[in-house]
PDB file of C-alpha atoms and ligand atoms in Angstrom:
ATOM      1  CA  UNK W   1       0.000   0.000   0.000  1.00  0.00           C
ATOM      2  CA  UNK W   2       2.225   2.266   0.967  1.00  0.00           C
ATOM      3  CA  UNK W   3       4.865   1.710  -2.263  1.00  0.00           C
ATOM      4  CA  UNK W   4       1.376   2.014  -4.499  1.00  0.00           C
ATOM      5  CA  UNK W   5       1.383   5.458  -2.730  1.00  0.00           C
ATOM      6  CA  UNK W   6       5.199   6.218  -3.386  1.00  0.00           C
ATOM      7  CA  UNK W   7       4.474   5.325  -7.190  1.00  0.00           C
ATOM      8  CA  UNK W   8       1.423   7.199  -7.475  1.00  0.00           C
ATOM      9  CA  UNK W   9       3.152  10.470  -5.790  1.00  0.00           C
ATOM     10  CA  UNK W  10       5.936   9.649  -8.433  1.00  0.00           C
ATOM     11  CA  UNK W  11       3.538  10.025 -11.109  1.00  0.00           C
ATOM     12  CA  UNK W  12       1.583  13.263  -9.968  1.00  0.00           C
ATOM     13  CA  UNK W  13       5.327  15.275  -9.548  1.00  0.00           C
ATOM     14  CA  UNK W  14       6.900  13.559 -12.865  1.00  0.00           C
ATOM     15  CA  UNK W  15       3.325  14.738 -14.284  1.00  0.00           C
ATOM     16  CA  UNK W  16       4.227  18.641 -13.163  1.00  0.00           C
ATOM     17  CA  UNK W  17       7.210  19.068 -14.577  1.00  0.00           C
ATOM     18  CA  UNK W  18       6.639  17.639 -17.966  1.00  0.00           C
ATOM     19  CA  UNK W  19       5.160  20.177 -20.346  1.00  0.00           C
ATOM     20  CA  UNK W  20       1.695  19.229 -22.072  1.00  0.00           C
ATOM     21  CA  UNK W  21       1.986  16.309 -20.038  1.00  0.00           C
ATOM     22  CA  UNK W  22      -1.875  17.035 -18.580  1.00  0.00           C
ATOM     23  CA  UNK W  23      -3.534  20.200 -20.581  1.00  0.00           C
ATOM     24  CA  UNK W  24      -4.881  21.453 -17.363  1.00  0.00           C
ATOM     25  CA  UNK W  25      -1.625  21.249 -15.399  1.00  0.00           C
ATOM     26  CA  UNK W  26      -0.141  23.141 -18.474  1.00  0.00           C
ATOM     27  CA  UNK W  27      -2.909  25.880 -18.404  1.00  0.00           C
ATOM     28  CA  UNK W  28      -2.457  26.641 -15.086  1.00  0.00           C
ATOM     29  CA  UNK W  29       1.326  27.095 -15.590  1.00  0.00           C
ATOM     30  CA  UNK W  30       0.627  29.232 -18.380  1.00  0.00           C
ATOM     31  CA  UNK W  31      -2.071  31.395 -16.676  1.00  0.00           C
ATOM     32  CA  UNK W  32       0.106  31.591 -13.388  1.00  0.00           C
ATOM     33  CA  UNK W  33       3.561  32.595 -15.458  1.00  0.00           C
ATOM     34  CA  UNK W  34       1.633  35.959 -17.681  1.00  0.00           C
ATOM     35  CA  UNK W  35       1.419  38.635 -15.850  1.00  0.00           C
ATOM     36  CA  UNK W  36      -1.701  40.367 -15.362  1.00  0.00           C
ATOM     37  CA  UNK W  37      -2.510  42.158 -18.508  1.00  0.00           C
ATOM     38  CA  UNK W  38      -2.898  46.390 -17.565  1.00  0.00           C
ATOM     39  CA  UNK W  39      -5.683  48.107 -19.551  1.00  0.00           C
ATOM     40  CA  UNK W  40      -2.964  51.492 -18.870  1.00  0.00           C
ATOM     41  CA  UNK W  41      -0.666  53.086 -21.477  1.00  0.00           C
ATOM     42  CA  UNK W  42       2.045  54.717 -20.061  1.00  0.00           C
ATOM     43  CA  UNK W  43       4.514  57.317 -22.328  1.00  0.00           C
ATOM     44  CA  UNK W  44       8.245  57.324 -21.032  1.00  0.00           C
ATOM     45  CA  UNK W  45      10.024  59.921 -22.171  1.00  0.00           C
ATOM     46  CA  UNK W  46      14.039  59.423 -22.013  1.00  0.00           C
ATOM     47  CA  UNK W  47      15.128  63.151 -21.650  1.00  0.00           C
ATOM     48  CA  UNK W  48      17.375  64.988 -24.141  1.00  0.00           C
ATOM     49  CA  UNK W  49      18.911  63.010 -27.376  1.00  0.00           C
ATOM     50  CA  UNK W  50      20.362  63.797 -30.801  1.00  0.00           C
ATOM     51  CA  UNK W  51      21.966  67.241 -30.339  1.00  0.00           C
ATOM     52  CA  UNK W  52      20.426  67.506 -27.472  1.00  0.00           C
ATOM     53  CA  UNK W  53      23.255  65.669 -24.996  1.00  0.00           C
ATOM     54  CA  UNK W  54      22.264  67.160 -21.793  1.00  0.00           C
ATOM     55  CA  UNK W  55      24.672  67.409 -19.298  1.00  0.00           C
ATOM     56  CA  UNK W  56      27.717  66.002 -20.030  1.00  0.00           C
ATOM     57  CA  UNK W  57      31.511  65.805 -20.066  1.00  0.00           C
ATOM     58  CA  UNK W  58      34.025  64.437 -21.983  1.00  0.00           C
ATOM     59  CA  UNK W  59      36.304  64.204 -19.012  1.00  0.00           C
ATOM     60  CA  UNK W  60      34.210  62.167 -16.657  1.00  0.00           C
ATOM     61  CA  UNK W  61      32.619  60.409 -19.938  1.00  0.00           C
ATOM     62  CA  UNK W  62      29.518  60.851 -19.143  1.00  0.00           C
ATOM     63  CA  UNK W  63      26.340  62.309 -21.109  1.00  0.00           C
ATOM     64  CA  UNK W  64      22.835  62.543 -19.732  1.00  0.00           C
ATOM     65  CA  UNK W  65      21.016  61.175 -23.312  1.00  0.00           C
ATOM     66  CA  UNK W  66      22.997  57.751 -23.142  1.00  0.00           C
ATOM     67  CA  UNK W  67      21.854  57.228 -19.361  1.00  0.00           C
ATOM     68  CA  UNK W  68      18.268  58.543 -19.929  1.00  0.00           C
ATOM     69  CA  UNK W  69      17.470  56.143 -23.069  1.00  0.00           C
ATOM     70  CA  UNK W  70      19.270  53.219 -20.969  1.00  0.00           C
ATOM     71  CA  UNK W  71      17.477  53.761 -18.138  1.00  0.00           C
ATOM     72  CA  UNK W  72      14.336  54.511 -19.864  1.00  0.00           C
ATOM     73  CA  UNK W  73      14.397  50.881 -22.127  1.00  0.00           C
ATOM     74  CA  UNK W  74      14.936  49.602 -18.037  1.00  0.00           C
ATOM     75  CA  UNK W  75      11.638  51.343 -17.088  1.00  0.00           C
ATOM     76  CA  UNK W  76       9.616  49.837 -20.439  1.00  0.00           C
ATOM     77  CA  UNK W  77      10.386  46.483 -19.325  1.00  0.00           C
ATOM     78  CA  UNK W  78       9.812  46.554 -15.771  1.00  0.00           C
ATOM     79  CA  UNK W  79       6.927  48.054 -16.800  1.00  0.00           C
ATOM     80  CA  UNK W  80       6.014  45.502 -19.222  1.00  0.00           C
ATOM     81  CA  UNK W  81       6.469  42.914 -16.530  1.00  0.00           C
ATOM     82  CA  UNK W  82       3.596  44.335 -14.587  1.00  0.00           C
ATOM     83  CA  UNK W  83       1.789  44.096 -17.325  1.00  0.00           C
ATOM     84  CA  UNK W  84       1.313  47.455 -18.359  1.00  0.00           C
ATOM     85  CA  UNK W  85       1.610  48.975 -22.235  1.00  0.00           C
ATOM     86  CA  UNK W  86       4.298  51.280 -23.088  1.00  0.00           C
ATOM     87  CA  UNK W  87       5.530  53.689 -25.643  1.00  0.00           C
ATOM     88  CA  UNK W  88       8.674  55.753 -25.721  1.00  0.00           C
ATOM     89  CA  UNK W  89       9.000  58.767 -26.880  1.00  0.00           C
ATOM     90  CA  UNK W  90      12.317  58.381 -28.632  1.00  0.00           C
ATOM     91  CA  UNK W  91      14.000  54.336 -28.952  1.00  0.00           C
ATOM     92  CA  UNK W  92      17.434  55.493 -29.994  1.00  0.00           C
ATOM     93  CA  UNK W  93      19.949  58.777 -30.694  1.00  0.00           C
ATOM     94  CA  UNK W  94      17.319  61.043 -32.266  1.00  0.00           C
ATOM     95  CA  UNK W  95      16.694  64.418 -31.399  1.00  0.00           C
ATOM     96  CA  UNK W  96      12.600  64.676 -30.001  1.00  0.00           C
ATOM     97  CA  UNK W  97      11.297  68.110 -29.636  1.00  0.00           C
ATOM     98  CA  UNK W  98       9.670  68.544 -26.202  1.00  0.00           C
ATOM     99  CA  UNK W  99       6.431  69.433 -27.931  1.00  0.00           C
ATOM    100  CA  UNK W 100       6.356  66.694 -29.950  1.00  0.00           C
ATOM    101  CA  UNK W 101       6.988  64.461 -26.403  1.00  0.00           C
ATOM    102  CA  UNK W 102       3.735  65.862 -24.988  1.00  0.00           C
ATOM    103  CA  UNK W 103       2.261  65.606 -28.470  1.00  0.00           C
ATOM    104  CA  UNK W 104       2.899  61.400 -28.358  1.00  0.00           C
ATOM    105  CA  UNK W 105       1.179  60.953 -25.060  1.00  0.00           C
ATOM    106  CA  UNK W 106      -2.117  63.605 -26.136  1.00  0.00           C
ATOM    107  CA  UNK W 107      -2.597  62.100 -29.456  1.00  0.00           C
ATOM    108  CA  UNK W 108      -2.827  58.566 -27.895  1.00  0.00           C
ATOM    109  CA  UNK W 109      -4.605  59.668 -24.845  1.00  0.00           C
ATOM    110  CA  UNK W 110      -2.122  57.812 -22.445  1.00  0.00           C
ATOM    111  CA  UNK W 111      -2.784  57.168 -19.009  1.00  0.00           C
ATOM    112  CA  UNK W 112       0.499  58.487 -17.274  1.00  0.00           C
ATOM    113  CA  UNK W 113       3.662  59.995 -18.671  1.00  0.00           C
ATOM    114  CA  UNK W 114       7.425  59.727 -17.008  1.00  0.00           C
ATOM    115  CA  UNK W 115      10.133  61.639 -18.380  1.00  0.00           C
ATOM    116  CA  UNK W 116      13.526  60.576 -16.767  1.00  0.00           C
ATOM    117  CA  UNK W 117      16.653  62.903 -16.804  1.00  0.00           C
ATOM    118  CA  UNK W 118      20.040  63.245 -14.655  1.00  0.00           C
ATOM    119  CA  UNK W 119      20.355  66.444 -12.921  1.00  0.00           C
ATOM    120  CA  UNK W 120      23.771  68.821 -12.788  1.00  0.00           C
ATOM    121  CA  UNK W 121      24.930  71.127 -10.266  1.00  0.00           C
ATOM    122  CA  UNK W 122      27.787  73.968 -10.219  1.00  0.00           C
ATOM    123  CA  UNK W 123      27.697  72.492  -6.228  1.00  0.00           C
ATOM    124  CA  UNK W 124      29.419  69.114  -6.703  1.00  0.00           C
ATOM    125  CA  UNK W 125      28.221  68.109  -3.203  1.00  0.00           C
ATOM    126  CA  UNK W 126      24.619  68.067  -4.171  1.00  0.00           C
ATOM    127  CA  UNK W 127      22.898  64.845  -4.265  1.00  0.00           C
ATOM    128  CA  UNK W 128      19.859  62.886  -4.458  1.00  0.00           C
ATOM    129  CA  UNK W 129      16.560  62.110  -6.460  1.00  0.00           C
ATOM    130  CA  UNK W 130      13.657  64.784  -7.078  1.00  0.00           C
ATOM    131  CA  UNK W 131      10.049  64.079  -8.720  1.00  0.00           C
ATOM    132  CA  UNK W 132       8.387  67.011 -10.455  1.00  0.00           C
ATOM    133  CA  UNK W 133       5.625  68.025 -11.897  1.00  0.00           C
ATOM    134  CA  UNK W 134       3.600  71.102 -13.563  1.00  0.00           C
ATOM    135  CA  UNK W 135       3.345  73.914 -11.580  1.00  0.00           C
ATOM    136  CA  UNK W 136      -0.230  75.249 -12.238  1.00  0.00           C
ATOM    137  CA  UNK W 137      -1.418  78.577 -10.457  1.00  0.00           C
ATOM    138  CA  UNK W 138      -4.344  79.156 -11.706  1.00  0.00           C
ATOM    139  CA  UNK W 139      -5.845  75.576 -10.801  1.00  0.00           C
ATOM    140  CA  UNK W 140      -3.977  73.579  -8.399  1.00  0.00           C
ATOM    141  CA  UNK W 141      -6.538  71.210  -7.533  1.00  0.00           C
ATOM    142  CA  UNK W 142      -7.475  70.614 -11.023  1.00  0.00           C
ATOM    143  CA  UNK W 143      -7.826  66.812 -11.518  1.00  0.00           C
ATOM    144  CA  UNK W 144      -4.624  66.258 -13.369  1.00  0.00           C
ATOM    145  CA  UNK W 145      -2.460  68.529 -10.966  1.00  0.00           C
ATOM    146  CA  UNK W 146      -3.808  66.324  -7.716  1.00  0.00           C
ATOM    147  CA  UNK W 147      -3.005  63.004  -9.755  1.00  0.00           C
ATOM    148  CA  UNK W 148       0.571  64.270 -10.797  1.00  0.00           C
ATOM    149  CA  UNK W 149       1.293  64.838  -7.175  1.00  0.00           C
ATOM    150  CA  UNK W 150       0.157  61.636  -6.047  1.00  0.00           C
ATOM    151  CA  UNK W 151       2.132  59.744  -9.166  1.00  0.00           C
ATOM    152  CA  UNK W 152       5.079  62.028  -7.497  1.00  0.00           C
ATOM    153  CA  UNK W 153       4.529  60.924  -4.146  1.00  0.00           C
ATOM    154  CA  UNK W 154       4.420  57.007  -5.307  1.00  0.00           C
ATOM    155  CA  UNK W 155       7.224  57.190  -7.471  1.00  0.00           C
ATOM    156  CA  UNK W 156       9.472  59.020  -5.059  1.00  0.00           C
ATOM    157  CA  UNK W 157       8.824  56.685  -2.311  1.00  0.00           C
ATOM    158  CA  UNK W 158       9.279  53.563  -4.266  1.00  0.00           C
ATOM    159  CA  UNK W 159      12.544  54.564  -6.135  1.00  0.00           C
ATOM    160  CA  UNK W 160      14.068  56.046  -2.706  1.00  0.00           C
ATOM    161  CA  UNK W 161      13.402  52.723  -1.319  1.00  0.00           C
ATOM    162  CA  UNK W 162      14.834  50.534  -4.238  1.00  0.00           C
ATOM    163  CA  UNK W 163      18.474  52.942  -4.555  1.00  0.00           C
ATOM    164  CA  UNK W 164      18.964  54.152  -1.350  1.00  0.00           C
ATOM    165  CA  UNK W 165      19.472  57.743  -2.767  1.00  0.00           C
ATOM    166  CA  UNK W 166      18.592  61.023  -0.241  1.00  0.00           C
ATOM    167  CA  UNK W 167      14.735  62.254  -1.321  1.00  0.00           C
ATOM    168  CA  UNK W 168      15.304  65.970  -2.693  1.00  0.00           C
ATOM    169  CA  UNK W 169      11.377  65.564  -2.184  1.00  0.00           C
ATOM    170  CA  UNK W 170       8.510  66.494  -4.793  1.00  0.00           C
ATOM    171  CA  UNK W 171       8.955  69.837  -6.443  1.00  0.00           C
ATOM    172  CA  UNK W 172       7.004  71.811  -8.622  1.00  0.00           C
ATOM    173  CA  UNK W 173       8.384  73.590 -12.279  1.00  0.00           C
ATOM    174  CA  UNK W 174       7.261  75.244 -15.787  1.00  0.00           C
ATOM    175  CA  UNK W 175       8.829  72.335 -17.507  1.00  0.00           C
ATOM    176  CA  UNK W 176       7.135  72.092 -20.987  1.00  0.00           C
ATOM    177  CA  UNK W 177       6.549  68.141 -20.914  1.00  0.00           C
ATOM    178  CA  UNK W 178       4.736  68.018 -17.875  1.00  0.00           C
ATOM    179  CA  UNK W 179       3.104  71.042 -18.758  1.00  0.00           C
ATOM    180  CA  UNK W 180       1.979  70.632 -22.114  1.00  0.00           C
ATOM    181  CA  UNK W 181       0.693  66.858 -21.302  1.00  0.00           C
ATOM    182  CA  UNK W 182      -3.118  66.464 -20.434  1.00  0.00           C
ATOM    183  CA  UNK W 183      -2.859  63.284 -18.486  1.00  0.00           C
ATOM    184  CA  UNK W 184      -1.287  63.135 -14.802  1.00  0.00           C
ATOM    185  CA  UNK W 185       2.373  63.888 -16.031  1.00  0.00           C
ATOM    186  CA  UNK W 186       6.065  63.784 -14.090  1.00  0.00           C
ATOM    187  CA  UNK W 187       9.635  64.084 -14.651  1.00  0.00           C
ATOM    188  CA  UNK W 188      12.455  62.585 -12.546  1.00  0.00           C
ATOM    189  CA  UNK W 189      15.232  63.694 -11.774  1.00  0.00           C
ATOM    190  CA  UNK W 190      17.314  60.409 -11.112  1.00  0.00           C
ATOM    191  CA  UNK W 191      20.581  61.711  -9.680  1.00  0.00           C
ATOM    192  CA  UNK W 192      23.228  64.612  -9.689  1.00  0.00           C
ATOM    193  CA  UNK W 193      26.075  63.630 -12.406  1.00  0.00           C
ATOM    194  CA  UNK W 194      27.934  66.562 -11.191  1.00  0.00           C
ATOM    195  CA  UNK W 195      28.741  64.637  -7.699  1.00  0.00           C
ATOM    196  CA  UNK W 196      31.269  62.150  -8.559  1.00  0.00           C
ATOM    197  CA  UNK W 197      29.749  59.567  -6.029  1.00  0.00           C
ATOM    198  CA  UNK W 198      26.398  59.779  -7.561  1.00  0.00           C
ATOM    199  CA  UNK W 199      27.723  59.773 -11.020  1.00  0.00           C
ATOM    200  CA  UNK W 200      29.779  56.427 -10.554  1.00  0.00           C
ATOM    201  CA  UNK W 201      26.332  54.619  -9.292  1.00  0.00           C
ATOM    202  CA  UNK W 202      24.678  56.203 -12.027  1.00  0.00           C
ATOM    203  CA  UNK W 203      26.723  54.655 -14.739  1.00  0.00           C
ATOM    204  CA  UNK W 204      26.125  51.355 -13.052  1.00  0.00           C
ATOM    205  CA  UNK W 205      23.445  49.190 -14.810  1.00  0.00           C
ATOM    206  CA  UNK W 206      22.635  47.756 -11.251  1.00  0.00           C
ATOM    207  CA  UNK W 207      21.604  50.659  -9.827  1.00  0.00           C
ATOM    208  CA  UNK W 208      20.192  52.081 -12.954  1.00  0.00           C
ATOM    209  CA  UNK W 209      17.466  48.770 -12.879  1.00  0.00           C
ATOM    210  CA  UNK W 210      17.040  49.837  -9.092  1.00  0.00           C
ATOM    211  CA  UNK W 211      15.724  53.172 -10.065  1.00  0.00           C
ATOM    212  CA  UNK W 212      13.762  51.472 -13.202  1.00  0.00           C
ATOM    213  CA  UNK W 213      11.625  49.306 -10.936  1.00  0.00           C
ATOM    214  CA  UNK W 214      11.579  51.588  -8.514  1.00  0.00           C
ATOM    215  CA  UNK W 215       9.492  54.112 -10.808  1.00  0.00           C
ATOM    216  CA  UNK W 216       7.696  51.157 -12.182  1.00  0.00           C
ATOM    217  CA  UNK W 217       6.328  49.921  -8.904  1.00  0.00           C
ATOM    218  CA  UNK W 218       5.610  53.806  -7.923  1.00  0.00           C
ATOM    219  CA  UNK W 219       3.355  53.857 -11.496  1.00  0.00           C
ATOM    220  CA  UNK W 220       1.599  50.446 -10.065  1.00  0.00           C
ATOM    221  CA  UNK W 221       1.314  52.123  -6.418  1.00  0.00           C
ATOM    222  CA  UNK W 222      -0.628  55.007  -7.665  1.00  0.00           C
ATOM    223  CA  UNK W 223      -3.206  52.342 -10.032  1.00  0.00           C
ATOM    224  CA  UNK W 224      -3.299  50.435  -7.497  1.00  0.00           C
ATOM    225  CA  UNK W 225      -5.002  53.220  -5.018  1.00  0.00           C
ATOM    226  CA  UNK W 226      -7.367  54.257  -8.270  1.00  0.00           C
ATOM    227  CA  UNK W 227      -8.427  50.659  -7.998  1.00  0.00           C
TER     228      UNK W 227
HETATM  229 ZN1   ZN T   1      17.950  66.670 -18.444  1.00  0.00          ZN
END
């Protein structure tokens, strides 16, 4: 009896880890492996680009449109992972004006967009991570204003978590992209690439994914309390 049970037990695991073995075993891998599929479209903007290199310097070789498109193709997929849909504003080297930025995210009505740039400082001792968005005077509890400062608020905490980086806290500027965008808009300021610290765990992939799924769990935080 109890080797009947042995063999039977062999069976049932043997039966698990062989694929199309059972058709329902399989469809409940398959349905537990795809992530849940996000009605959202987010826009991510990678800052700068074509002859537009943003900070930089030769001597610490270093520009801010290399580490903005990197990290930006890190915050698609982790992004993608949660299941939500993506476009970028610019894939490669090419030069995007910042009206046509806004212009991608109105014209398909996206849910969110993130721009993502590296900040610079005559002060080589500043540091940290800052989340802005559009300073409106006229209406700051319009709809999109309140959401923008939530998305903030998310993303900040999350990505502060994930890097370890000081919070510069939430701030609020003319900056045309967030401005010129009718959905709940933001742009991050990753890191000062003026401090030579910062800048070294900038130009590390690691940390770069940190801050990636840090913004991408942030985006998720702020669905997540719409829900
Ligand atoms: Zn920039």
């Amino acid at each position: 009896m109890r080797y009947l049970f042995l063999i039977l037990l062999a069976g049932l695991v043997s039966a698990c880890g062989t694929r199309g073995s059972s058709p329902e075993i399989s469809a409940l891998h398959n349905v537990r492996k795809r992530p849940i599929q996000r009605q959202e479209t987010i826009v991510i903007d990678a800052g700068h680009g074509g002859k537009d290199g943003g900070s930089l310097s030769k001597r610490d070789a270093y520009e801010e449109k290399v580490l903005t498109l990197e990290t930006a193709h890190m915050i698609r997929n982790s992004l993608n992972q949660l299941g939500y849909k993506t476009v970028m504003t610019r894939n490669d080297d090419t030069y995007v004006p910042l009206s046509t930025r806004a212009e991608i995210a109105n014209s398909l009505k996206a849910d969110l967009f993130v721009s993502i740039h590296y900040n610079y400082s005559p002060n080589r001792d500043a540091k940290g991570i800052e989340v802005y968005y559009y300073k409106e005077e006229k209406n700051p509890t319009a709809s999109r204003i309140v959401q923008s400062k939530s998305l903030c608020d998310n993303v900040l905490r999350k990505v502060i978590a994930l890097t370890g980086a000081d919070s510069r806290g939430v701030k609020q500027a003319n900056f045309a992209v967030v401005r010129e965008t009718k959905m709940p808009a933001i742009l991050v300021e990753a890191g000062f690439l003026s401090n030579p610290g910062e800048r070294e765990r900038v130009c590390d992939p690691r940390y770069q994914k940190a801050i990636a799924r840090g913004i991408a769990q942030g985006v998720d935080q702020y669905f997540e309390a719409l829900r």
